[in-house]
Amino acid sequence: MLEAKLDQAIMLKRLLDAIKELVTDANFECTEEGINLQAMDNSHVALVSVKLDAVGFTKYRCDRPMPLGVNLGSLTKVLKCAKDDDVVTLKAGDDADVLNLTYEAKNSDRIAEYDMKLMDIDSDTLGIPDTDYDARVTLPAAEFARIVKDLSTLGESVRIEVSKEGVRFASDGEGANGSVLLKQTDAAREKYAHYNDDDEASGTKDEDEEEEDGEDGEGAKKKKSKKSKVKTEDVEMDGEDEGEEEFKAKSDDEGEEEQDEEEEGNKKKRKTAPTKPAAKKSKKSDDSESPDGGVSIEMNQHVTLTFSLKYLVNFAKSSTLCNVVQLMMSNDVPLLVSYKFAQGHIRYYLAPKIGDE
Amino acid sequence: MLEAKLDQAIMLKRLLDAIKELVTDANFECTEEGINLQAMDNSHVALVSVKLDAVGFTKYRCDRPMPLGVNLGSLTKVLKCAKDDDVVTLKAGDDADVLNLTYEAKNSDRIAEYDMKLMDIDSDTLGIPDTDYDARVTLPAAEFARIVKDLSTLGESVRIEVSKEGVRFASDGEGANGSVLLKQTDAAREKYAHYNDDDEASGTKDEDEEEEDGEDGEGAKKKKSKKSKVKTEDVEMDGEDEGEEEFKAKSDDEGEEEQDEEEEGNKKKRKTAPTKPAAKKSKKSDDSESPDGGVSIEMNQHVTLTFSLKYLVNFAKSSTLCNVVQLMMSNDVPLLVSYKFAQGHIRYYLAPKIGDE
DNA sequence: TGTAGTACAC
DNA sequence: GTGTACTACA
């Protein structure tokens, strides 16, 4: 039996707007810890991973793990019937074939109830192992959205170059070439210094700061690159990056997220107390104090990757969920685009284009 | 080498919005004095003429005359990538085949750079000789836009009648006929009394004022019509007004604008000092002090002309550039619709419909 | 916010 | 095949 109560329906609405064009059907994997969703996009090029923490709900109860196979179109329709600030309760009985949604007005003089049919979805849960990234760029979500949208009018793909000074997005098109350089700002570095402290997979903040303050060149960077990477989940890549079926299915049905918590020993160290309560606090404050923040860059190595703009534009729809986005990159590894919000996070993975495809 | 810096990207954006539907490709003729653009609309019925004064730029340098063949669609795309208050710098090397546009955020932590491919465009620069118009109507641009948009829902064309009392726009359509009369107001007459003082082609203000104050009838007007017309550039008309190829190409590649400055002796006199500095000042003040102005009419002769509404609606897009528009008319001569703004002006010419075509 | 394209239903 | 409705883009 699942029962999850959420204070603001708009959060769910935005979440669905953010993924429904990418994915049509997906399993909401409900466990004691919360709700996870993971799915390849329809053309199997990108991967979406959503996590809603149990603690993010006003009330959360899930007796035993249950996957809820949801058609996202249907859910979107049903959610449209909720007012933005309605209190939403999701309910599903064990082995039920419907998800029950209850919308309660704040003054509770209106109660709407919907039963949405569930479906069986093959859940070849995809493996998203931890990854240490060579570069992490933290920037205003609106800025990112604007840039990829702008460049998508010129060309098909964008080359993202991360260096000390900043991050450059460049696209070559028929009629024009475009390039946007975002310079790192000290204000942004400070603001986002502890942005990832509460992550299961946090970056190596202290080391990064040292590195970037010192003026070591590319050579020095490369030496370090193996020992102080920016860590997060990563995806397994196929050998060939042909733009289709980039991710491998994995038989393991759980632990994609939580296993990270245990993998502390891999090439990185935590900066501060990684306990959940403290972390939540710091995240909250970061989220709210980002009015027009600049760009912050943590990196071990110069990274240059090329991606399909179409997908990035789609990812940027999550700007409604959070006004900060993080891009994690390593050469020849899928880009991770991550948005955090009060209840959890949404992450997109996109394999880079190789050569001039 | 061209280098032109503009403080607000939005000005260029609006300018392109104002002409891109009319013209697909055009030469930006860059000279020491500024940038001029002149082009027939795609169906060769209307003519657009844009002037950007060198002094209107924050920084302007153009070593030698160079025509930049621009696809306005591409330029529009590229300009869309600029934020409204970005500082824009246009650069083009001698014989370069690209125009470089740099957008700098006011706080300059974002720098975007675009290279737009240029093209060779046959620049049969069109002859726009001076013309003395029989009537000049000055009115709020929004008013004009509203009227032509309203009437365009009823019929194809509009009959514009200028008389002492005011200007009438009338359209006959299938289901309904419409007619809008704007009466001249004294306040507007005063307000726009010096609106054209800085033009290379200014009107004959003193005489006009006298005429309209006196109550001479049509007969008296006609006698005067040859000696005190409202002067501006005009276009050479083809003999036949068949709605196609209304304007004649001219081999002369320059002097369409500046030659006017020298033609002081032709049937008109200037009211006040026509020197540039003074002129700029008076224009600026006029531009700013037009909050909801009325209609001002200067005329020597009753004028009635019929035009295609489709084009006028298009011209009215320039309302974003200036909130005052001037209509210059003489019987059987193309209408001139003129918008002035801080950096220069945009003028549209449209041949009248003859008979009931 | 308005429009244009697409998808579905009749 | 046409109409309407919804969705995505400008």
XYZ file of C-alpha atoms (C1' of nucleotides) in Angstrom:
734
model
C 0.000 0.000 0.000
C 1.242 3.421 -0.999
C 0.083 6.689 0.372
C 1.955 9.848 -0.464
C 0.716 13.323 0.297
C 2.140 16.352 -1.420
C 1.438 19.928 -0.420
C 1.449 21.516 -3.823
C 0.019 19.896 -6.903
C 2.013 22.253 -9.068
C 5.199 20.436 -8.222
C 3.894 17.250 -9.797
C 2.493 19.147 -12.732
C 5.825 20.721 -13.457
C 7.592 17.445 -13.066
C 5.374 15.861 -15.651
C 5.716 18.758 -18.020
C 9.430 18.264 -17.701
C 9.446 14.642 -18.807
C 6.251 13.815 -20.660
C 7.580 14.774 -24.024
C 10.641 12.646 -23.502
C 8.969 9.575 -22.048
C 5.479 8.256 -22.653
C 5.333 5.434 -20.113
C 7.362 4.797 -17.004
C 7.365 2.930 -13.745
C 7.097 4.935 -10.583
C 9.161 2.715 -8.315
C 7.753 3.261 -4.857
C 9.768 2.156 -1.870
C 10.050 3.055 1.751
C 12.566 5.730 0.850
C 10.435 7.454 -1.702
C 9.484 7.320 -5.344
C 11.909 6.853 -8.180
C 11.329 6.973 -11.871
C 13.842 6.014 -14.469
C 13.313 5.734 -18.152
C 14.940 6.032 -21.507
C 13.454 8.633 -23.754
C 11.318 7.360 -26.610
C 14.212 7.220 -29.041
C 16.459 5.616 -26.441
C 19.047 8.306 -26.640
C 18.576 10.071 -23.345
C 17.819 8.819 -19.882
C 15.639 10.509 -17.307
C 15.902 9.796 -13.620
C 13.569 11.319 -11.086
C 13.786 10.924 -7.354
C 11.192 12.020 -4.876
C 12.352 11.578 -1.316
C 9.942 10.202 1.245
C 10.846 13.110 3.485
C 9.808 15.487 0.748
C 6.206 14.478 1.178
C 3.876 15.870 3.803
C 3.014 12.284 4.548
C 4.599 9.191 3.073
C 3.951 5.526 3.570
C 4.959 2.611 1.425
C 4.793 -0.784 3.068
C 6.694 -2.664 0.430
C 8.341 -1.820 -2.874
C 5.873 -1.493 -5.706
C 6.301 -0.347 -9.261
C 3.448 1.721 -10.623
C 3.332 1.583 -14.383
C 2.079 4.967 -15.500
C 1.227 6.407 -18.854
C 2.588 9.900 -18.463
C 0.023 11.318 -20.852
C -2.783 10.029 -18.684
C -1.150 11.285 -15.541
C -0.665 14.684 -17.126
C -4.339 14.814 -17.989
C -5.374 13.825 -14.509
C -2.990 16.318 -12.941
C -4.415 19.078 -15.095
C -7.579 18.601 -13.066
C -5.793 19.750 -9.949
C -5.407 23.371 -8.982
C -1.845 24.443 -8.513
C -1.998 24.694 -4.756
C -4.225 21.724 -4.126
C -2.979 19.128 -1.701
C -2.455 15.932 -3.664
C -2.576 12.459 -2.192
C -1.430 9.488 -4.237
C -2.775 6.116 -3.171
C -2.319 2.638 -4.542
C -3.223 -0.625 -2.938
C -0.906 -3.596 -3.139
C -1.255 -5.140 -6.574
C -3.803 -2.484 -7.453
C -4.224 -1.627 -11.095
C -5.180 1.946 -10.439
C -3.499 4.929 -8.877
C -5.850 7.040 -6.845
C -5.268 10.778 -6.806
C -7.084 13.031 -4.395
C -7.017 16.806 -4.760
C -7.979 18.779 -1.740
C -8.329 22.536 -1.819
C -6.339 24.318 0.878
C -9.560 25.238 2.677
C -10.754 21.680 1.977
C -14.170 22.705 0.759
C -13.482 20.901 -2.479
C -12.272 17.348 -2.822
C -11.650 15.789 -6.175
C -10.740 12.178 -6.634
C -9.364 10.460 -9.700
C -8.490 6.867 -10.417
C -5.901 6.445 -13.090
C -5.382 3.068 -14.675
C -1.973 1.593 -14.265
C -0.157 -0.557 -16.747
C 2.538 -3.188 -16.698
C 5.809 -1.838 -17.937
C 8.893 -3.891 -18.484
C 11.229 -2.406 -15.985
C 14.649 -3.281 -17.201
C 15.939 -0.872 -14.658
C 18.933 0.752 -16.148
C 22.229 0.772 -14.454
C 23.378 4.167 -13.371
C 26.635 3.555 -11.587
C 28.436 6.275 -9.780
C 30.666 8.419 -11.844
C 33.309 10.923 -11.055
C 33.036 13.781 -13.441
C 35.879 15.917 -14.592
C 33.845 19.065 -14.552
C 30.806 20.365 -12.829
C 29.190 23.605 -13.924
C 26.549 25.205 -11.750
C 24.526 27.935 -13.372
C 21.101 29.537 -13.380
C 18.630 27.207 -15.011
C 17.113 30.038 -16.999
C 20.511 30.928 -18.407
C 21.068 27.368 -19.531
C 17.602 27.192 -21.030
C 18.126 30.428 -22.865
C 21.448 29.396 -24.312
C 20.389 26.009 -25.620
C 17.210 27.477 -27.038
C 19.128 30.266 -28.744
C 21.697 27.939 -30.211
C 19.084 25.433 -31.284
C 17.783 28.025 -33.730
C 21.155 28.012 -35.433
C 22.331 24.424 -35.416
C 21.630 20.868 -34.404
C 24.287 20.370 -31.814
C 26.305 22.289 -29.306
C 29.904 21.972 -28.271
C 30.355 22.578 -24.567
C 33.822 23.514 -23.421
C 34.590 23.812 -19.761
C 37.718 25.579 -18.719
C 38.894 27.534 -15.752
C 37.636 30.832 -16.973
C 34.194 29.653 -17.763
C 32.030 27.512 -19.922
C 31.509 28.013 -23.619
C 28.555 26.807 -25.625
C 29.151 26.865 -29.351
C 27.058 25.801 -32.290
C 27.675 25.894 -36.012
C 24.728 26.307 -38.310
C 23.828 26.927 -41.889
C 23.420 30.655 -41.768
C 25.433 31.480 -38.704
C 27.703 30.206 -35.999
C 27.137 31.098 -32.405
C 29.142 30.949 -29.248
C 28.207 31.950 -25.735
C 30.803 32.281 -23.038
C 29.739 32.343 -19.411
C 32.497 33.513 -17.164
C 32.789 32.089 -13.743
C 32.071 34.621 -11.026
C 33.408 34.624 -7.502
C 29.969 35.382 -6.162
C 28.638 32.261 -7.812
C 31.502 30.129 -6.540
C 30.712 31.162 -3.016
C 27.006 30.775 -3.450
C 27.224 27.247 -4.781
C 30.135 26.149 -2.620
C 27.913 23.879 -0.554
C 25.240 23.211 -3.109
C 26.029 19.504 -3.316
C 26.840 18.849 0.302
C 23.712 16.819 0.852
C 24.057 14.645 -2.206
C 24.681 10.958 -1.955
C 27.238 11.811 -4.541
C 28.837 15.065 -3.589
C 31.735 16.720 -5.281
C 35.166 17.193 -3.881
C 34.642 20.780 -2.965
C 37.769 21.568 -1.013
C 40.103 20.130 -3.529
C 38.378 21.813 -6.368
C 38.587 25.182 -4.760
C 42.302 24.801 -4.255
C 42.837 23.718 -7.781
C 40.992 26.561 -9.304
C 42.587 29.162 -7.139
C 46.014 27.857 -8.071
C 46.996 28.472 -11.662
C 48.106 24.969 -12.607
C 47.960 24.273 -16.277
C 46.385 21.422 -18.160
C 49.230 19.079 -17.356
C 48.861 19.468 -13.637
C 45.127 19.023 -13.999
C 45.464 15.762 -15.807
C 47.669 14.289 -13.129
C 45.047 15.034 -10.575
C 42.131 13.990 -12.628
C 42.030 10.461 -11.365
C 42.026 11.251 -7.729
C 39.688 14.160 -7.315
C 36.832 13.856 -9.670
C 33.448 15.362 -9.230
C 31.363 12.424 -8.238
C 27.800 11.576 -9.079
C 25.887 8.728 -10.533
C 26.845 7.836 -14.026
C 25.511 5.636 -16.722
C 27.073 2.708 -18.444
C 27.743 3.449 -22.021
C 27.491 1.208 -24.954
C 30.703 0.687 -26.800
C 29.401 2.408 -29.890
C 27.927 5.864 -29.540
C 25.661 5.768 -32.488
C 22.945 7.903 -31.065
C 20.652 4.995 -30.322
C 20.461 2.686 -27.357
C 23.168 4.455 -25.495
C 22.417 2.872 -22.171
C 22.545 -0.737 -21.172
C 19.744 -2.405 -19.350
C 20.644 -3.865 -16.026
C 18.971 -6.773 -14.326
C 19.549 -5.377 -10.869
C 16.235 -3.934 -9.864
C 17.205 -1.702 -6.969
C 19.923 0.301 -5.448
C 20.531 2.589 -8.364
C 20.324 5.566 -6.116
C 20.845 4.375 -2.637
C 23.830 2.195 -3.299
C 25.769 5.376 -3.844
C 25.408 6.163 -0.202
C 27.618 3.202 0.595
C 30.268 3.773 -2.018
C 32.279 6.245 -0.074
C 35.675 4.791 -0.799
C 35.910 5.494 -4.465
C 38.485 8.110 -5.335
C 36.824 10.904 -3.436
C 36.219 12.242 0.005
C 33.378 14.110 1.594
C 33.861 17.593 2.764
C 31.455 17.990 5.622
C 28.930 15.976 7.553
C 26.899 14.202 4.931
C 23.978 13.554 7.223
C 20.588 14.110 5.747
C 19.152 16.723 8.122
C 22.042 19.125 7.830
C 22.145 18.566 4.122
C 18.506 19.371 3.618
C 18.938 22.611 5.382
C 21.842 23.755 3.287
C 20.097 22.783 0.091
C 16.984 24.693 0.940
C 18.866 27.875 1.598
C 20.825 27.528 -1.598
C 17.706 27.115 -3.608
C 16.116 30.248 -2.308
C 19.091 32.547 -2.376
C 19.789 32.288 -6.063
C 18.379 35.433 -7.587
C 20.289 35.771 -10.808
C 23.336 33.861 -9.738
C 26.384 33.577 -11.912
C 28.317 30.539 -12.980
C 30.409 28.311 -10.779
C 32.847 25.781 -12.165
C 34.553 22.883 -10.460
C 36.908 20.930 -12.642
C 39.898 18.663 -12.759
C 40.386 18.633 -16.440
C 39.462 20.582 -19.494
C 36.369 19.033 -21.011
C 34.939 19.473 -24.497
C 31.866 17.563 -25.549
C 29.232 17.854 -28.218
C 25.545 17.184 -27.656
C 22.277 17.252 -29.503
C 20.568 20.541 -28.763
C 17.131 19.044 -29.209
C 17.555 17.041 -26.039
C 19.156 19.787 -24.046
C 16.266 22.072 -24.904
C 13.961 19.396 -23.613
C 15.932 18.943 -20.419
C 15.755 22.657 -19.819
C 12.027 22.359 -19.282
C 12.933 21.464 -15.732
C 13.757 25.103 -15.176
C 10.263 25.348 -13.737
C 11.326 23.002 -10.952
C 14.522 24.701 -9.906
C 16.328 27.841 -10.872
C 19.733 26.250 -10.691
C 21.064 23.532 -12.942
C 24.250 21.538 -12.791
C 26.066 20.076 -15.755
C 28.483 17.252 -15.039
C 30.862 16.227 -17.736
C 33.765 14.001 -18.473
C 35.185 13.427 -21.888
C 33.440 10.653 -23.815
C 30.944 10.048 -21.034
C 27.281 11.000 -21.019
C 26.490 14.456 -19.784
C 24.487 14.642 -16.594
C 22.084 17.530 -16.305
C 20.764 17.788 -12.785
C 18.014 19.851 -11.204
C 17.344 19.688 -7.478
C 14.177 20.730 -5.786
C 12.617 20.504 -2.378
C 11.319 16.958 -2.769
C 14.200 15.424 -4.675
C 15.822 15.807 -8.028
C 15.541 15.165 -11.725
C 18.531 14.075 -13.726
C 19.011 13.714 -17.422
C 21.764 11.772 -19.086
C 22.753 12.327 -22.653
C 25.540 10.631 -24.536
C 27.883 12.949 -26.394
C 28.119 13.023 -30.137
C 31.300 11.492 -31.379
C 33.106 12.906 -34.357
C 30.988 14.965 -36.661
C 27.830 12.905 -36.663
C 36.365 47.452 -41.785
C 33.120 48.126 -40.014
C 32.635 48.346 -36.290
C 29.379 49.614 -34.919
C 28.378 49.439 -31.285
C 24.825 49.814 -30.188
C 23.743 50.178 -26.599
C 20.502 48.287 -26.756
C 20.012 45.167 -28.795
C 16.288 45.656 -28.689
C 16.497 48.494 -31.163
C 17.931 46.206 -33.819
C 15.499 43.473 -32.932
C 12.569 45.791 -33.434
C 13.991 47.110 -36.633
C 14.229 43.617 -38.034
C 10.794 42.687 -36.832
C 9.597 45.724 -38.721
C 11.016 44.702 -42.073
C 11.750 40.998 -42.132
C 8.348 40.021 -43.368
C 8.568 42.526 -46.174
C 12.096 41.860 -47.316
C 14.065 38.634 -47.153
C 17.486 39.813 -48.270
C 18.988 43.257 -48.302
C 22.255 45.102 -48.429
C 23.269 47.035 -45.373
C 25.165 49.834 -47.042
C 27.759 50.877 -44.532
C 29.511 54.172 -45.002
C 31.267 56.702 -42.867
C 27.938 58.374 -42.225
C 26.148 55.307 -41.012
C 24.241 52.345 -42.257
C 21.552 52.481 -44.873
C 19.293 49.767 -46.116
C 17.004 50.026 -49.055
C 14.991 47.282 -50.567
C 11.848 46.458 -52.435
C 9.493 44.143 -50.681
C 9.367 40.597 -51.979
C 6.530 41.301 -54.385
C 8.139 44.539 -55.535
C 5.210 46.629 -54.539
C 6.555 48.480 -51.538
C 9.926 49.960 -50.771
C 11.640 50.056 -47.409
C 14.373 52.494 -46.571
C 16.203 52.404 -43.275
C 18.810 54.844 -42.105
C 20.987 54.429 -39.057
C 23.115 57.471 -38.392
C 26.700 56.958 -37.349
C 26.063 59.339 -34.465
C 23.291 57.069 -33.254
C 25.818 54.403 -32.344
C 27.812 54.292 -29.137
C 30.817 53.722 -31.330
C 30.948 53.758 -35.086
C 33.718 53.204 -37.519
C 33.568 52.418 -41.190
C 36.765 52.981 -43.109
C 35.283 52.680 -46.536
C 31.850 52.065 -47.990
C 30.877 48.417 -47.861
C 27.646 46.696 -48.668
C 26.793 43.808 -46.365
C 24.435 41.401 -48.034
C 22.264 40.068 -45.278
C 19.560 37.468 -45.182
C 17.141 39.099 -42.818
C 15.860 35.758 -41.611
C 19.335 34.774 -40.493
C 19.916 38.122 -38.891
C 16.618 37.862 -37.063
C 17.581 34.474 -35.738
C 20.930 35.698 -34.590
C 19.436 38.792 -32.993
C 16.963 36.646 -31.109
C 19.974 35.296 -29.272
C 20.633 38.716 -27.787
C 18.966 39.891 -24.641
C 17.103 43.118 -25.058
C 19.545 45.263 -23.152
C 22.708 43.586 -24.362
C 25.320 45.804 -25.904
C 25.657 44.761 -29.526
C 28.732 45.230 -31.633
C 28.617 44.622 -35.361
C 31.897 43.872 -37.035
C 32.852 43.066 -40.569
C 36.278 43.030 -42.128
C 36.853 44.434 -45.568
C 35.630 41.885 -48.083
C 34.617 39.631 -45.238
C 31.924 37.104 -45.938
C 30.626 37.106 -42.402
C 29.145 39.682 -40.111
C 30.288 39.263 -36.551
C 27.840 40.149 -33.812
C 28.925 40.342 -30.216
C 26.438 40.552 -27.379
C 27.730 41.688 -24.072
C 25.627 41.589 -20.939
C 25.612 44.866 -19.061
C 27.635 43.239 -16.288
C 29.749 41.515 -18.989
C 29.949 38.100 -17.342
C 28.289 36.745 -20.428
C 29.665 37.286 -23.891
C 27.982 35.785 -26.875
C 29.479 35.927 -30.307
C 27.836 35.078 -33.570
C 29.167 34.925 -37.082
C 26.501 35.341 -39.666
C 27.241 34.431 -43.243
C 26.874 37.256 -45.710
C 25.692 36.993 -49.254
C 26.108 38.872 -52.483
C 23.011 40.825 -53.300
C 22.506 42.743 -56.493
C 22.255 46.231 -55.209
C 20.431 48.087 -57.897
C 20.105 50.908 -55.477
C 16.746 52.397 -56.071
C 16.298 56.014 -56.822
C 14.419 57.875 -54.168
C 14.402 61.455 -55.347
C 13.090 64.241 -53.225
C 9.429 64.815 -53.372
C 7.204 67.561 -52.193
C 4.072 66.089 -50.783
C 0.699 67.735 -50.792
C -0.168 66.478 -47.362
C 1.594 65.352 -44.269
C -0.273 63.707 -41.445
C 1.440 63.206 -38.114
C -0.291 60.861 -35.722
C 0.353 58.384 -32.947
C 1.828 55.220 -34.399
C -0.440 53.039 -32.284
C -3.465 54.860 -33.637
C -2.373 54.226 -37.184
C -1.615 50.594 -36.428
C -4.986 50.106 -34.834
C -6.868 51.658 -37.704
C -5.224 49.722 -40.484
C -5.475 46.492 -38.518
C -9.145 47.086 -37.835
C -9.931 47.954 -41.409
C -7.895 45.054 -42.758
C -10.388 42.698 -41.171
C -13.083 44.206 -43.336
C -11.536 44.842 -46.684
C -8.446 44.651 -48.835
C -7.731 48.308 -49.288
C -8.180 51.605 -47.564
C -9.034 54.997 -48.970
C -7.182 57.731 -47.158
C -8.615 61.208 -47.443
C -6.744 64.135 -46.041
C -8.571 67.372 -45.574
C -8.299 70.343 -43.299
C -10.480 68.897 -40.622
C -8.658 65.646 -40.409
C -7.814 62.398 -42.047
C -10.294 59.699 -42.937
C -9.482 56.034 -43.409
C -12.240 54.151 -45.159
C -12.483 50.582 -46.315
C -15.244 48.724 -48.098
C -15.535 45.039 -47.466
C -17.780 42.119 -48.181
C -19.709 42.151 -44.987
C -19.160 45.665 -43.799
C -17.709 49.023 -44.644
C -15.628 50.931 -42.187
C -14.465 54.488 -41.864
C -12.346 56.125 -39.224
C -12.007 59.892 -39.023
C -9.188 61.391 -37.020
C -9.737 65.067 -36.393
C -6.812 67.359 -36.195
C -6.193 68.800 -32.740
C -4.530 72.081 -31.918
C -2.468 70.398 -29.255
C -1.077 67.994 -31.818
C -0.353 70.790 -34.255
C 1.720 72.526 -31.663
C 3.390 69.380 -30.519
C 4.506 68.331 -33.957
C 5.203 71.854 -35.234
C 8.940 71.210 -35.206
C 8.917 67.464 -35.605
C 10.641 67.622 -38.965
C 13.012 70.463 -38.379
C 16.013 68.203 -38.378
C 15.173 66.328 -41.510
C 17.227 66.612 -44.617
C 13.803 66.968 -46.121
C 11.767 69.112 -43.829
C 8.353 70.451 -44.460
C 7.443 74.026 -45.070
C 6.182 74.596 -41.614
C 5.493 78.308 -41.646
C 3.593 78.300 -44.843
C 1.627 75.260 -43.915
C 0.565 76.741 -40.660
C -0.623 79.889 -42.371
C -2.518 77.968 -44.925
C -4.348 75.811 -42.525
C -5.197 78.650 -40.249
C -6.666 80.562 -43.143
C -9.896 79.139 -44.442
C -9.128 79.125 -48.143
C -11.045 76.578 -50.111
C -9.894 73.871 -52.458
C -9.417 76.251 -55.314
C -6.998 78.418 -53.431
C -5.071 75.343 -52.331
C -4.548 74.080 -55.800
C -3.019 77.342 -56.901
C -0.497 77.073 -54.141
C 0.174 73.425 -54.520
C 3.143 73.856 -56.770
C 4.975 76.305 -54.641
C 4.636 75.043 -51.093
C 4.615 71.340 -50.965
C 5.622 69.229 -48.053
C 8.998 68.028 -49.054
C 10.588 64.663 -48.502
C 12.259 61.995 -50.505
C 10.070 60.468 -53.075
C 10.264 57.524 -55.363
C 10.261 57.398 -59.087
C 7.157 55.728 -60.299
C 6.752 53.479 -63.223
C 4.351 54.739 -65.775
C 1.916 51.933 -65.120
C 0.725 51.325 -61.599
C -0.042 47.689 -61.954
C 0.949 46.682 -58.473
C 4.273 45.196 -59.552
C 7.679 46.770 -59.992
C 6.561 50.166 -58.945
C 10.018 51.554 -58.438
C 12.816 52.068 -60.904
C 16.291 50.893 -60.229
C 18.967 53.545 -60.257
C 22.622 53.093 -60.979
C 23.721 55.871 -58.644
C 24.931 54.130 -55.555
C 24.887 56.917 -53.032
C 23.407 60.226 -52.174
C 19.836 59.088 -51.788
C 19.728 60.603 -48.358
C 22.464 63.127 -48.111
C 21.920 64.858 -51.394
C 18.759 66.260 -49.928
C 20.815 68.360 -47.610
C 22.068 70.380 -50.525
C 18.773 70.878 -52.255
C 17.670 73.834 -50.282
C 16.485 75.914 -53.168
C 13.586 73.837 -54.363
C 10.231 75.411 -53.700
C 10.566 75.450 -49.957
C 12.315 77.188 -47.162
C 13.547 76.107 -43.802
C 12.015 77.535 -40.736
C 14.853 77.385 -38.267
C 18.504 76.546 -38.207
C 18.806 73.227 -39.984
C 22.139 72.316 -38.465
C 22.475 68.789 -37.221
C 23.131 69.417 -33.521
C 20.109 71.599 -33.050
C 18.083 69.253 -35.122
C 18.939 66.205 -33.080
C 17.921 68.008 -29.961
C 14.553 69.002 -31.255
C 13.855 65.517 -32.547
C 14.707 63.887 -29.273
C 12.391 66.121 -27.346
C 9.589 65.570 -29.789
C 9.987 61.848 -29.544
C 9.734 61.850 -25.813
C 6.935 64.302 -25.390
C 4.405 62.365 -27.384
C 2.275 60.666 -24.788
C -0.951 60.011 -26.596
C -0.729 62.884 -29.007
C -3.484 63.750 -31.419
C -3.315 64.259 -35.143
C -1.554 67.071 -36.924
C -2.106 67.837 -40.574
C -0.088 69.962 -42.918
C -1.439 70.227 -46.412
C -1.595 72.227 -49.577
C -4.208 70.249 -51.296
C -6.927 67.797 -50.605
C -5.576 64.320 -51.144
C -7.455 61.071 -51.594
C -5.568 57.869 -52.218
C -6.244 54.181 -51.941
C -3.734 51.648 -50.638
C -3.458 47.977 -49.961
C -4.108 47.415 -46.268
C -1.892 44.377 -46.180
C 1.149 46.558 -46.641
C 0.055 49.279 -44.289
C -0.495 46.706 -41.568
C 3.019 45.544 -42.207
C 4.427 49.057 -42.083
C 2.695 49.606 -38.787
C 4.983 47.058 -37.186
C 7.412 49.921 -36.814
C 5.234 51.227 -34.031
C 7.670 49.470 -31.722
C 10.386 51.828 -32.915
C 8.589 55.094 -32.514
C 5.224 56.140 -31.206
C 4.695 58.743 -33.871
C 4.206 58.096 -37.540
C 4.007 60.463 -40.471
C 2.094 59.844 -43.644
C 3.098 61.910 -46.670
C 0.840 61.930 -49.643
C 0.308 63.496 -53.010
C -2.256 62.362 -55.489
C -1.033 59.558 -57.753
C 2.289 59.343 -55.962
C 3.455 56.629 -53.588
C 2.586 57.133 -49.993
C 5.504 57.639 -47.648
C 5.107 56.233 -44.160
C 7.887 57.474 -41.935
C 8.994 56.534 -38.425
C 11.846 58.340 -36.703
C 13.836 57.040 -33.812
C 16.939 57.918 -31.885
C 19.391 56.300 -34.318
C 17.712 57.219 -37.573
C 14.525 56.445 -39.370
C 12.590 53.872 -41.314
C 10.518 54.835 -44.315
C 8.084 52.835 -46.337
C 6.847 53.740 -49.784
C 3.720 52.292 -51.253
C 2.171 53.068 -54.598
C -1.518 53.898 -54.523
C -4.102 51.706 -56.097
C -5.533 53.254 -59.223
C -9.163 52.896 -60.074
C -10.857 49.953 -58.414
C -8.125 47.382 -58.744
C -0.604 35.088 -24.788
C -1.491 33.754 -29.401
C -0.698 30.841 -33.109
C 0.542 26.861 -35.708
C 1.095 22.157 -36.113
C -0.397 17.633 -35.102
C -3.185 14.052 -33.484
C -7.379 12.097 -32.805
C -12.288 11.593 -33.371
C -16.267 11.779 -36.002
C -11.705 13.125 -45.351
C -12.751 16.748 -42.494
C -13.386 18.838 -38.240
C -11.987 19.812 -33.636
C -8.946 19.735 -29.712
C -4.733 19.690 -27.723
C 0.026 20.664 -27.471
C 4.227 22.945 -28.363
C 6.471 26.969 -30.032
C 6.980 31.947 -30.770
